[in-house]
JSON list of C-alpha atoms in Angstrom, two decimals:
[
{"chain": "A", "resi": 282, "resn": "GLU", "atom": "CA", "xyz": [0.00, 0.00, 0.00]},
{"chain": "A", "resi": 283, "resn": "LEU", "atom": "CA", "xyz": [1.37, 3.36, -1.04]},
{"chain": "A", "resi": 284, "resn": "LYS", "atom": "CA", "xyz": [1.89, 5.72, 1.88]},
{"chain": "A", "resi": 285, "resn": "VAL", "atom": "CA", "xyz": [2.97, 9.35, 1.77]},
{"chain": "A", "resi": 286, "resn": "GLU", "atom": "CA", "xyz": [4.51, 11.07, 4.75]},
{"chain": "A", "resi": 287, "resn": "GLN", "atom": "CA", "xyz": [5.17, 14.76, 5.07]},
{"chain": "A", "resi": 288, "resn": "ASN", "atom": "CA", "xyz": [7.22, 16.52, 7.66]},
{"chain": "A", "resi": 289, "resn": "PRO", "atom": "CA", "xyz": [6.96, 18.72, 9.44]},
{"chain": "A", "resi": 290, "resn": "LEU", "atom": "CA", "xyz": [3.17, 18.84, 9.83]},
{"chain": "A", "resi": 291, "resn": "PHE", "atom": "CA", "xyz": [3.33, 22.32, 11.33]},
{"chain": "A", "resi": 292, "resn": "LEU", "atom": "CA", "xyz": [5.87, 24.98, 10.53]},
{"chain": "A", "resi": 293, "resn": "SER", "atom": "CA", "xyz": [6.09, 28.44, 11.96]},
{"chain": "A", "resi": 294, "resn": "MET", "atom": "CA", "xyz": [8.59, 30.62, 10.16]},
{"chain": "A", "resi": 295, "resn": "GLN", "atom": "CA", "xyz": [9.74, 34.18, 10.34]},
{"chain": "A", "resi": 296, "resn": "GLU", "atom": "CA", "xyz": [9.60, 36.30, 7.24]},
{"chain": "A", "resi": 297, "resn": "GLY", "atom": "CA", "xyz": [12.86, 36.24, 5.32]},
{"chain": "A", "resi": 298, "resn": "LYS", "atom": "CA", "xyz": [13.90, 32.78, 6.51]},
{"chain": "A", "resi": 299, "resn": "ASN", "atom": "CA", "xyz": [14.41, 29.64, 4.44]},
{"chain": "A", "resi": 300, "resn": "TYR", "atom": "CA", "xyz": [12.99, 26.21, 5.14]},
{"chain": "A", "resi": 301, "resn": "THR", "atom": "CA", "xyz": [12.31, 22.84, 3.51]},
{"chain": "A", "resi": 302, "resn": "ILE", "atom": "CA", "xyz": [9.26, 20.57, 3.65]},
{"chain": "A", "resi": 303, "resn": "TYR", "atom": "CA", "xyz": [9.93, 16.88, 3.07]},
{"chain": "A", "resi": 304, "resn": "CYS", "atom": "CA", "xyz": [7.71, 14.33, 1.40]},
{"chain": "A", "resi": 305, "resn": "ASN", "atom": "CA", "xyz": [8.57, 10.62, 1.59]},
{"chain": "A", "resi": 306, "resn": "TYR", "atom": "CA", "xyz": [6.61, 7.88, -0.11]},
{"chain": "A", "resi": 307, "resn": "SER", "atom": "CA", "xyz": [6.70, 4.14, 0.29]},
{"chain": "A", "resi": 308, "resn": "THR", "atom": "CA", "xyz": [6.59, 2.57, -3.16]},
{"chain": "A", "resi": 309, "resn": "THR", "atom": "CA", "xyz": [7.91, 3.35, -6.60]},
{"chain": "A", "resi": 310, "resn": "SER", "atom": "CA", "xyz": [6.27, 6.23, -8.38]},
{"chain": "A", "resi": 311, "resn": "ASP", "atom": "CA", "xyz": [7.59, 8.64, -10.98]},
{"chain": "A", "resi": 312, "resn": "ARG", "atom": "CA", "xyz": [4.93, 11.30, -10.57]},
{"chain": "A", "resi": 313, "resn": "LEU", "atom": "CA", "xyz": [4.60, 13.61, -7.65]},
{"chain": "A", "resi": 314, "resn": "TYR", "atom": "CA", "xyz": [2.53, 16.75, -7.14]},
{"chain": "A", "resi": 315, "resn": "TRP", "atom": "CA", "xyz": [2.55, 19.67, -4.76]},
{"chain": "A", "resi": 316, "resn": "TYR", "atom": "CA", "xyz": [-0.63, 21.53, -3.90]},
{"chain": "A", "resi": 317, "resn": "ARG", "atom": "CA", "xyz": [-1.43, 24.55, -1.79]},
{"chain": "A", "resi": 318, "resn": "GLN", "atom": "CA", "xyz": [-4.64, 24.99, 0.20]},
{"chain": "A", "resi": 319, "resn": "ASP", "atom": "CA", "xyz": [-5.73, 28.23, 1.85]},
{"chain": "A", "resi": 320, "resn": "PRO", "atom": "CA", "xyz": [-8.29, 27.98, 4.69]},
{"chain": "A", "resi": 321, "resn": "GLY", "atom": "CA", "xyz": [-11.73, 27.20, 3.33]},
{"chain": "A", "resi": 322, "resn": "LYS", "atom": "CA", "xyz": [-10.42, 27.08, -0.21]},
{"chain": "A", "resi": 323, "resn": "SER", "atom": "CA", "xyz": [-9.68, 24.50, -2.84]},
{"chain": "A", "resi": 324, "resn": "LEU", "atom": "CA", "xyz": [-6.38, 22.82, -3.66]},
{"chain": "A", "resi": 325, "resn": "GLU", "atom": "CA", "xyz": [-4.22, 24.83, -6.02]},
{"chain": "A", "resi": 326, "resn": "SER", "atom": "CA", "xyz": [-1.72, 22.95, -8.13]},
{"chain": "A", "resi": 327, "resn": "LEU", "atom": "CA", "xyz": [1.83, 24.22, -7.58]},
{"chain": "A", "resi": 328, "resn": "PHE", "atom": "CA", "xyz": [4.19, 21.73, -9.19]},
{"chain": "A", "resi": 329, "resn": "VAL", "atom": "CA", "xyz": [4.06, 18.56, -11.25]},
{"chain": "A", "resi": 330, "resn": "LEU", "atom": "CA", "xyz": [7.25, 16.48, -11.02]},
{"chain": "A", "resi": 331, "resn": "LEU", "atom": "CA", "xyz": [7.38, 13.68, -13.57]},
{"chain": "A", "resi": 332, "resn": "SER", "atom": "CA", "xyz": [10.85, 12.20, -13.47]},
{"chain": "A", "resi": 333, "resn": "ASN", "atom": "CA", "xyz": [13.85, 11.53, -11.28]},
{"chain": "A", "resi": 334, "resn": "GLY", "atom": "CA", "xyz": [15.87, 14.67, -10.72]},
{"chain": "A", "resi": 335, "resn": "ALA", "atom": "CA", "xyz": [13.05, 16.98, -11.76]},
{"chain": "A", "resi": 336, "resn": "VAL", "atom": "CA", "xyz": [13.32, 20.45, -10.29]},
{"chain": "A", "resi": 337, "resn": "LYS", "atom": "CA", "xyz": [10.77, 23.21, -10.70]},
{"chain": "A", "resi": 338, "resn": "GLN", "atom": "CA", "xyz": [10.71, 26.73, -9.33]},
{"chain": "A", "resi": 339, "resn": "GLU", "atom": "CA", "xyz": [8.01, 29.34, -9.02]},
{"chain": "A", "resi": 340, "resn": "GLY", "atom": "CA", "xyz": [8.78, 32.51, -7.14]},
{"chain": "A", "resi": 341, "resn": "ARG", "atom": "CA", "xyz": [10.01, 31.66, -3.65]},
{"chain": "A", "resi": 342, "resn": "LEU", "atom": "CA", "xyz": [9.14, 27.97, -3.95]},
{"chain": "A", "resi": 343, "resn": "MET", "atom": "CA", "xyz": [11.26, 25.23, -5.46]},
{"chain": "A", "resi": 344, "resn": "ALA", "atom": "CA", "xyz": [10.32, 21.57, -5.65]},
{"chain": "A", "resi": 345, "resn": "SER", "atom": "CA", "xyz": [12.52, 18.59, -6.47]},
{"chain": "A", "resi": 346, "resn": "LEU", "atom": "CA", "xyz": [12.06, 14.86, -6.87]},
{"chain": "A", "resi": 347, "resn": "ASP", "atom": "CA", "xyz": [14.43, 11.97, -6.14]},
{"chain": "A", "resi": 348, "resn": "THR", "atom": "CA", "xyz": [12.61, 8.81, -7.17]},
{"chain": "A", "resi": 349, "resn": "LYS", "atom": "CA", "xyz": [15.45, 6.55, -6.02]},
{"chain": "A", "resi": 350, "resn": "ALA", "atom": "CA", "xyz": [15.20, 7.91, -2.47]},
{"chain": "A", "resi": 351, "resn": "ARG", "atom": "CA", "xyz": [11.40, 8.22, -2.83]},
{"chain": "A", "resi": 352, "resn": "LEU", "atom": "CA", "xyz": [11.71, 11.77, -1.61]},
{"chain": "A", "resi": 353, "resn": "SER", "atom": "CA", "xyz": [10.49, 15.14, -2.74]},
{"chain": "A", "resi": 354, "resn": "THR", "atom": "CA", "xyz": [11.31, 18.47, -1.15]},
{"chain": "A", "resi": 355, "resn": "LEU", "atom": "CA", "xyz": [9.58, 21.84, -1.25]},
{"chain": "A", "resi": 356, "resn": "HIS", "atom": "CA", "xyz": [12.07, 24.58, -0.45]},
{"chain": "A", "resi": 357, "resn": "ILE", "atom": "CA", "xyz": [10.89, 27.99, 0.65]},
{"chain": "A", "resi": 358, "resn": "THR", "atom": "CA", "xyz": [13.26, 30.89, 0.14]},
{"chain": "A", "resi": 359, "resn": "ALA", "atom": "CA", "xyz": [12.94, 34.18, 2.05]},
{"chain": "A", "resi": 360, "resn": "ALA", "atom": "CA", "xyz": [9.42, 33.43, 3.26]},
{"chain": "A", "resi": 361, "resn": "VAL", "atom": "CA", "xyz": [6.71, 36.08, 3.13]},
{"chain": "A", "resi": 362, "resn": "HIS", "atom": "CA", "xyz": [3.35, 36.18, 4.89]},
{"chain": "A", "resi": 363, "resn": "ASP", "atom": "CA", "xyz": [1.48, 35.41, 1.66]},
{"chain": "A", "resi": 364, "resn": "LEU", "atom": "CA", "xyz": [3.00, 31.93, 1.66]},
{"chain": "A", "resi": 365, "resn": "SER", "atom": "CA", "xyz": [1.04, 31.01, 4.80]},
{"chain": "A", "resi": 366, "resn": "ALA", "atom": "CA", "xyz": [-1.13, 28.03, 3.80]},
{"chain": "A", "resi": 367, "resn": "THR", "atom": "CA", "xyz": [-1.23, 24.24, 4.00]},
{"chain": "A", "resi": 368, "resn": "TYR", "atom": "CA", "xyz": [0.98, 22.44, 1.50]},
{"chain": "A", "resi": 369, "resn": "PHE", "atom": "CA", "xyz": [0.25, 18.92, 0.36]},
{"chain": "A", "resi": 370, "resn": "CYS", "atom": "CA", "xyz": [2.36, 16.51, -1.60]},
{"chain": "A", "resi": 371, "resn": "ALA", "atom": "CA", "xyz": [0.60, 13.76, -3.52]},
{"chain": "A", "resi": 372, "resn": "VAL", "atom": "CA", "xyz": [1.90, 10.70, -5.32]},
{"chain": "A", "resi": 373, "resn": "ASP", "atom": "CA", "xyz": [0.35, 8.99, -8.32]},
{"chain": "A", "resi": 374, "resn": "SER", "atom": "CA", "xyz": [-0.98, 5.62, -7.17]},
{"chain": "A", "resi": 375, "resn": "GLY", "atom": "CA", "xyz": [-0.91, 4.21, -10.68]},
{"chain": "A", "resi": 376, "resn": "SER", "atom": "CA", "xyz": [-4.69, 4.12, -11.03]},
{"chain": "A", "resi": 377, "resn": "GLN", "atom": "CA", "xyz": [-6.51, 6.89, -12.84]},
{"chain": "A", "resi": 378, "resn": "GLY", "atom": "CA", "xyz": [-7.47, 9.91, -10.80]},
{"chain": "A", "resi": 379, "resn": "ASN", "atom": "CA", "xyz": [-6.21, 8.39, -7.58]},
{"chain": "A", "resi": 380, "resn": "LEU", "atom": "CA", "xyz": [-3.53, 10.48, -5.91]},
{"chain": "A", "resi": 381, "resn": "ILE", "atom": "CA", "xyz": [-2.30, 9.51, -2.46]},
{"chain": "A", "resi": 382, "resn": "PHE", "atom": "CA", "xyz": [-1.92, 12.64, -0.37]},
{"chain": "A", "resi": 383, "resn": "GLY", "atom": "CA", "xyz": [0.29, 13.39, 2.57]},
{"chain": "A", "resi": 384, "resn": "LYS", "atom": "CA", "xyz": [-1.28, 14.85, 5.70]},
{"chain": "A", "resi": 385, "resn": "GLY", "atom": "CA", "xyz": [-0.20, 18.35, 4.72]},
{"chain": "A", "resi": 386, "resn": "THR", "atom": "CA", "xyz": [2.19, 20.88, 6.23]},
{"chain": "A", "resi": 387, "resn": "LYS", "atom": "CA", "xyz": [0.54, 23.90, 7.78]},
{"chain": "A", "resi": 388, "resn": "LEU", "atom": "CA", "xyz": [2.89, 26.81, 7.22]},
{"chain": "A", "resi": 389, "resn": "SER", "atom": "CA", "xyz": [2.58, 30.03, 9.16]},
{"chain": "A", "resi": 390, "resn": "VAL", "atom": "CA", "xyz": [4.88, 32.90, 8.23]},
{"chain": "A", "resi": 391, "resn": "LYS", "atom": "CA", "xyz": [5.12, 35.58, 10.87]},
{"chain": "A", "resi": 392, "resn": "PRO", "atom": "CA", "xyz": [6.56, 39.08, 10.48]},
{"chain": "B", "resi": 186, "resn": "LYS", "atom": "CA", "xyz": [-11.32, 29.40, -18.79]},
{"chain": "B", "resi": 187, "resn": "ALA", "atom": "CA", "xyz": [-13.74, 28.40, -16.06]},
{"chain": "B", "resi": 188, "resn": "GLY", "atom": "CA", "xyz": [-12.47, 26.07, -13.38]},
{"chain": "B", "resi": 189, "resn": "VAL", "atom": "CA", "xyz": [-14.13, 23.11, -11.72]},
{"chain": "B", "resi": 190, "resn": "THR", "atom": "CA", "xyz": [-17.51, 24.10, -10.30]},
{"chain": "B", "resi": 191, "resn": "GLN", "atom": "CA", "xyz": [-19.09, 22.34, -7.36]},
{"chain": "B", "resi": 192, "resn": "THR", "atom": "CA", "xyz": [-22.57, 22.81, -5.94]},
{"chain": "B", "resi": 193, "resn": "PRO", "atom": "CA", "xyz": [-23.79, 23.29, -3.34]},
{"chain": "B", "resi": 194, "resn": "ARG", "atom": "CA", "xyz": [-20.89, 24.86, -1.48]},
{"chain": "B", "resi": 195, "resn": "TYR", "atom": "CA", "xyz": [-22.34, 24.29, 1.96]},
{"chain": "B", "resi": 196, "resn": "LEU", "atom": "CA", "xyz": [-25.09, 22.05, 3.25]},
{"chain": "B", "resi": 197, "resn": "ILE", "atom": "CA", "xyz": [-26.39, 20.71, 6.52]},
{"chain": "B", "resi": 198, "resn": "LYS", "atom": "CA", "xyz": [-28.15, 17.37, 6.80]},
{"chain": "B", "resi": 199, "resn": "THR", "atom": "CA", "xyz": [-29.27, 15.11, 9.62]},
{"chain": "B", "resi": 200, "resn": "ARG", "atom": "CA", "xyz": [-28.32, 11.50, 10.23]},
{"chain": "B", "resi": 201, "resn": "GLY", "atom": "CA", "xyz": [-30.14, 9.06, 8.00]},
{"chain": "B", "resi": 202, "resn": "GLN", "atom": "CA", "xyz": [-30.77, 11.54, 5.20]},
{"chain": "B", "resi": 203, "resn": "GLN", "atom": "CA", "xyz": [-29.12, 11.38, 1.82]},
{"chain": "B", "resi": 204, "resn": "VAL", "atom": "CA", "xyz": [-27.24, 14.01, -0.13]},
{"chain": "B", "resi": 205, "resn": "THR", "atom": "CA", "xyz": [-26.31, 14.61, -3.75]},
{"chain": "B", "resi": 206, "resn": "LEU", "atom": "CA", "xyz": [-23.34, 16.77, -4.73]},
{"chain": "B", "resi": 207, "resn": "SER", "atom": "CA", "xyz": [-22.66, 18.07, -8.20]},
{"chain": "B", "resi": 208, "resn": "CYS", "atom": "CA", "xyz": [-19.46, 18.77, -10.11]},
{"chain": "B", "resi": 209, "resn": "SER", "atom": "CA", "xyz": [-18.89, 20.42, -13.49]},
{"chain": "B", "resi": 210, "resn": "PRO", "atom": "CA", "xyz": [-15.37, 19.81, -14.77]},
{"chain": "B", "resi": 211, "resn": "ILE", "atom": "CA", "xyz": [-13.16, 22.16, -16.74]},
{"chain": "B", "resi": 212, "resn": "SER", "atom": "CA", "xyz": [-14.33, 22.31, -20.33]},
{"chain": "B", "resi": 213, "resn": "GLY", "atom": "CA", "xyz": [-12.68, 19.53, -22.31]},
{"chain": "B", "resi": 214, "resn": "HIS", "atom": "CA", "xyz": [-11.79, 17.47, -19.25]},
{"chain": "B", "resi": 215, "resn": "ARG", "atom": "CA", "xyz": [-13.42, 14.06, -19.35]},
{"chain": "B", "resi": 216, "resn": "SER", "atom": "CA", "xyz": [-12.07, 12.54, -16.15]},
{"chain": "B", "resi": 217, "resn": "VAL", "atom": "CA", "xyz": [-13.66, 13.45, -12.82]},
{"chain": "B", "resi": 218, "resn": "SER", "atom": "CA", "xyz": [-12.41, 12.29, -9.44]},
{"chain": "B", "resi": 219, "resn": "TRP", "atom": "CA", "xyz": [-13.94, 12.76, -6.01]},
{"chain": "B", "resi": 220, "resn": "TYR", "atom": "CA", "xyz": [-12.11, 13.11, -2.70]},
{"chain": "B", "resi": 221, "resn": "GLN", "atom": "CA", "xyz": [-13.20, 13.39, 0.91]},
{"chain": "B", "resi": 222, "resn": "GLN", "atom": "CA", "xyz": [-11.21, 15.71, 3.17]},
{"chain": "B", "resi": 223, "resn": "THR", "atom": "CA", "xyz": [-11.47, 15.49, 6.95]},
{"chain": "B", "resi": 224, "resn": "PRO", "atom": "CA", "xyz": [-9.15, 16.76, 9.70]},
{"chain": "B", "resi": 225, "resn": "GLY", "atom": "CA", "xyz": [-8.55, 13.24, 10.96]},
{"chain": "B", "resi": 226, "resn": "GLN", "atom": "CA", "xyz": [-8.13, 11.23, 7.76]},
{"chain": "B", "resi": 227, "resn": "GLY", "atom": "CA", "xyz": [-6.93, 13.94, 5.42]},
{"chain": "B", "resi": 228, "resn": "LEU", "atom": "CA", "xyz": [-7.64, 13.62, 1.71]},
{"chain": "B", "resi": 229, "resn": "GLN", "atom": "CA", "xyz": [-9.02, 10.27, 0.64]},
{"chain": "B", "resi": 230, "resn": "PHE", "atom": "CA", "xyz": [-9.93, 9.10, -2.85]},
{"chain": "B", "resi": 231, "resn": "LEU", "atom": "CA", "xyz": [-13.57, 8.15, -3.39]},
{"chain": "B", "resi": 232, "resn": "PHE", "atom": "CA", "xyz": [-13.89, 7.32, -7.09]},
{"chain": "B", "resi": 233, "resn": "GLU", "atom": "CA", "xyz": [-13.01, 8.35, -10.61]},
{"chain": "B", "resi": 234, "resn": "TYR", "atom": "CA", "xyz": [-15.19, 8.53, -13.71]},
{"chain": "B", "resi": 235, "resn": "PHE", "atom": "CA", "xyz": [-14.37, 8.75, -17.38]},
{"chain": "B", "resi": 236, "resn": "SER", "atom": "CA", "xyz": [-16.87, 8.66, -20.23]},
{"chain": "B", "resi": 237, "resn": "GLU", "atom": "CA", "xyz": [-19.70, 7.81, -17.84]},
{"chain": "B", "resi": 238, "resn": "THR", "atom": "CA", "xyz": [-17.83, 4.80, -16.47]},
{"chain": "B", "resi": 239, "resn": "GLN", "atom": "CA", "xyz": [-16.41, 4.38, -13.01]},
{"chain": "B", "resi": 240, "resn": "ARG", "atom": "CA", "xyz": [-12.82, 3.31, -13.51]},
{"chain": "B", "resi": 241, "resn": "ASN", "atom": "CA", "xyz": [-11.57, 3.37, -9.94]},
{"chain": "B", "resi": 242, "resn": "LYS", "atom": "CA", "xyz": [-13.05, 3.28, -6.49]},
{"chain": "B", "resi": 243, "resn": "GLY", "atom": "CA", "xyz": [-11.52, 4.00, -3.12]},
{"chain": "B", "resi": 244, "resn": "ASN", "atom": "CA", "xyz": [-12.12, 2.21, 0.13]},
{"chain": "B", "resi": 245, "resn": "PHE", "atom": "CA", "xyz": [-15.51, 3.64, 1.08]},
{"chain": "B", "resi": 246, "resn": "PRO", "atom": "CA", "xyz": [-18.75, 1.84, 1.90]},
{"chain": "B", "resi": 247, "resn": "GLY", "atom": "CA", "xyz": [-21.47, 1.33, -0.68]},
{"chain": "B", "resi": 248, "resn": "ARG", "atom": "CA", "xyz": [-23.41, 4.28, 0.75]},
{"chain": "B", "resi": 249, "resn": "PHE", "atom": "CA", "xyz": [-21.08, 6.42, -1.34]},
{"chain": "B", "resi": 250, "resn": "SER", "atom": "CA", "xyz": [-21.90, 6.32, -5.02]},
{"chain": "B", "resi": 251, "resn": "GLY", "atom": "CA", "xyz": [-21.48, 8.47, -8.06]},
{"chain": "B", "resi": 252, "resn": "ARG", "atom": "CA", "xyz": [-22.19, 8.83, -11.71]},
{"chain": "B", "resi": 253, "resn": "GLN", "atom": "CA", "xyz": [-21.07, 10.81, -14.70]},
{"chain": "B", "resi": 254, "resn": "PHE", "atom": "CA", "xyz": [-23.19, 12.20, -17.47]},
{"chain": "B", "resi": 255, "resn": "SER", "atom": "CA", "xyz": [-22.48, 12.43, -21.18]},
{"chain": "B", "resi": 256, "resn": "ASN", "atom": "CA", "xyz": [-21.39, 16.07, -20.81]},
{"chain": "B", "resi": 257, "resn": "SER", "atom": "CA", "xyz": [-18.78, 14.94, -18.22]},
{"chain": "B", "resi": 258, "resn": "ARG", "atom": "CA", "xyz": [-20.64, 16.51, -15.32]},
{"chain": "B", "resi": 259, "resn": "SER", "atom": "CA", "xyz": [-20.61, 14.26, -12.29]},
{"chain": "B", "resi": 260, "resn": "GLU", "atom": "CA", "xyz": [-22.66, 13.73, -9.18]},
{"chain": "B", "resi": 261, "resn": "MET", "atom": "CA", "xyz": [-21.92, 11.85, -6.01]},
{"chain": "B", "resi": 262, "resn": "ASN", "atom": "CA", "xyz": [-24.49, 10.60, -3.57]},
{"chain": "B", "resi": 263, "resn": "VAL", "atom": "CA", "xyz": [-24.20, 9.60, 0.04]},
{"chain": "B", "resi": 264, "resn": "SER", "atom": "CA", "xyz": [-27.13, 7.70, 1.49]},
{"chain": "B", "resi": 265, "resn": "THR", "atom": "CA", "xyz": [-28.04, 7.06, 5.12]},
{"chain": "B", "resi": 266, "resn": "LEU", "atom": "CA", "xyz": [-25.77, 9.82, 6.35]},
{"chain": "B", "resi": 267, "resn": "GLU", "atom": "CA", "xyz": [-23.66, 9.31, 9.44]},
{"chain": "B", "resi": 268, "resn": "LEU", "atom": "CA", "xyz": [-22.00, 11.89, 11.65]},
{"chain": "B", "resi": 269, "resn": "GLY", "atom": "CA", "xyz": [-18.62, 10.77, 10.32]},
{"chain": "B", "resi": 270, "resn": "ASP", "atom": "CA", "xyz": [-19.60, 11.77, 6.80]},
{"chain": "B", "resi": 271, "resn": "SER", "atom": "CA", "xyz": [-19.16, 15.42, 7.76]},
{"chain": "B", "resi": 272, "resn": "ALA", "atom": "CA", "xyz": [-16.36, 16.56, 5.51]},
{"chain": "B", "resi": 273, "resn": "LEU", "atom": "CA", "xyz": [-15.27, 18.70, 2.62]},
{"chain": "B", "resi": 274, "resn": "TYR", "atom": "CA", "xyz": [-15.98, 16.83, -0.60]},
{"chain": "B", "resi": 275, "resn": "LEU", "atom": "CA", "xyz": [-13.68, 17.85, -3.41]},
{"chain": "B", "resi": 276, "resn": "CYS", "atom": "CA", "xyz": [-14.13, 17.17, -7.07]},
{"chain": "B", "resi": 277, "resn": "ALA", "atom": "CA", "xyz": [-11.19, 17.24, -9.47]},
{"chain": "B", "resi": 278, "resn": "SER", "atom": "CA", "xyz": [-11.01, 17.04, -13.22]},
{"chain": "B", "resi": 279, "resn": "SER", "atom": "CA", "xyz": [-8.20, 16.14, -15.57]},
{"chain": "B", "resi": 280, "resn": "LEU", "atom": "CA", "xyz": [-7.37, 15.63, -19.20]},
{"chain": "B", "resi": 281, "resn": "SER", "atom": "CA", "xyz": [-7.39, 11.86, -19.17]},
{"chain": "B", "resi": 282, "resn": "LEU", "atom": "CA", "xyz": [-5.12, 11.72, -22.19]},
{"chain": "B", "resi": 283, "resn": "SER", "atom": "CA", "xyz": [-2.58, 13.98, -20.54]},
{"chain": "B", "resi": 284, "resn": "ASN", "atom": "CA", "xyz": [0.61, 12.29, -19.44]},
{"chain": "B", "resi": 285, "resn": "THR", "atom": "CA", "xyz": [0.96, 14.45, -16.34]},
{"chain": "B", "resi": 286, "resn": "GLY", "atom": "CA", "xyz": [-1.97, 13.09, -14.33]},
{"chain": "B", "resi": 287, "resn": "GLU", "atom": "CA", "xyz": [-2.44, 16.55, -12.88]},
{"chain": "B", "resi": 288, "resn": "LEU", "atom": "CA", "xyz": [-5.75, 17.09, -11.11]},
{"chain": "B", "resi": 289, "resn": "PHE", "atom": "CA", "xyz": [-7.56, 20.44, -10.96]},
{"chain": "B", "resi": 290, "resn": "PHE", "atom": "CA", "xyz": [-9.76, 20.81, -7.92]},
{"chain": "B", "resi": 291, "resn": "GLY", "atom": "CA", "xyz": [-13.01, 22.64, -7.33]},
{"chain": "B", "resi": 292, "resn": "GLU", "atom": "CA", "xyz": [-13.82, 24.71, -4.24]},
{"chain": "B", "resi": 293, "resn": "GLY", "atom": "CA", "xyz": [-15.54, 21.78, -2.61]},
{"chain": "B", "resi": 294, "resn": "SER", "atom": "CA", "xyz": [-18.88, 21.07, -0.97]},
{"chain": "B", "resi": 295, "resn": "ARG", "atom": "CA", "xyz": [-18.79, 21.26, 2.81]},
{"chain": "B", "resi": 296, "resn": "LEU", "atom": "CA", "xyz": [-21.23, 18.79, 4.31]},
{"chain": "B", "resi": 297, "resn": "THR", "atom": "CA", "xyz": [-22.22, 18.91, 7.96]},
{"chain": "B", "resi": 298, "resn": "VAL", "atom": "CA", "xyz": [-24.22, 16.01, 9.35]},
{"chain": "B", "resi": 299, "resn": "LEU", "atom": "CA", "xyz": [-26.09, 16.66, 12.59]}
]
């Protein structure tokens, strides 16, 4: 059974600091996704990582995938308050439409 | 272009009742998936439809069902509601022929069972 673990589950950061969220998964998969969810809102797609070594960057966020280690990271550079949200990683289970989600990392960026 | 639209956004039901939730996918998307989100269990896959056929089903009891129409719109139904069914129900659509598998989510329907 495919399991996805994120850590930390809660992260309180100061503005301007850097930090990394980790996503480990238990079985082989070449496709990993990062989503953002604001309170009471939907899931917004951030990154789609489709191969080993994939790295994608958008603004202050950078995601990478190491399929051999079954690990993805979401790195936050010089955090700002607007990044406060819950971030989920999800792994393709191999069956259509079925992504296995981590528990999410609730990020709070304080001035 | 318009995103995934879910209705209703909020609803309150009592135990034993049934509920139907609706989802209109992004235009051109033929695959629709449903997820349940709760604080305790997180995001869990319910089922996926493509061309009016259920292709995959998650580990939920038979009280949870769904269907898809010829225009790709989808509905899910929960019968004999229980308190534990209180959750945010999210619908997602995708281009089934896409090789990315990326899902695009709607705003969700928040169900409260009293």
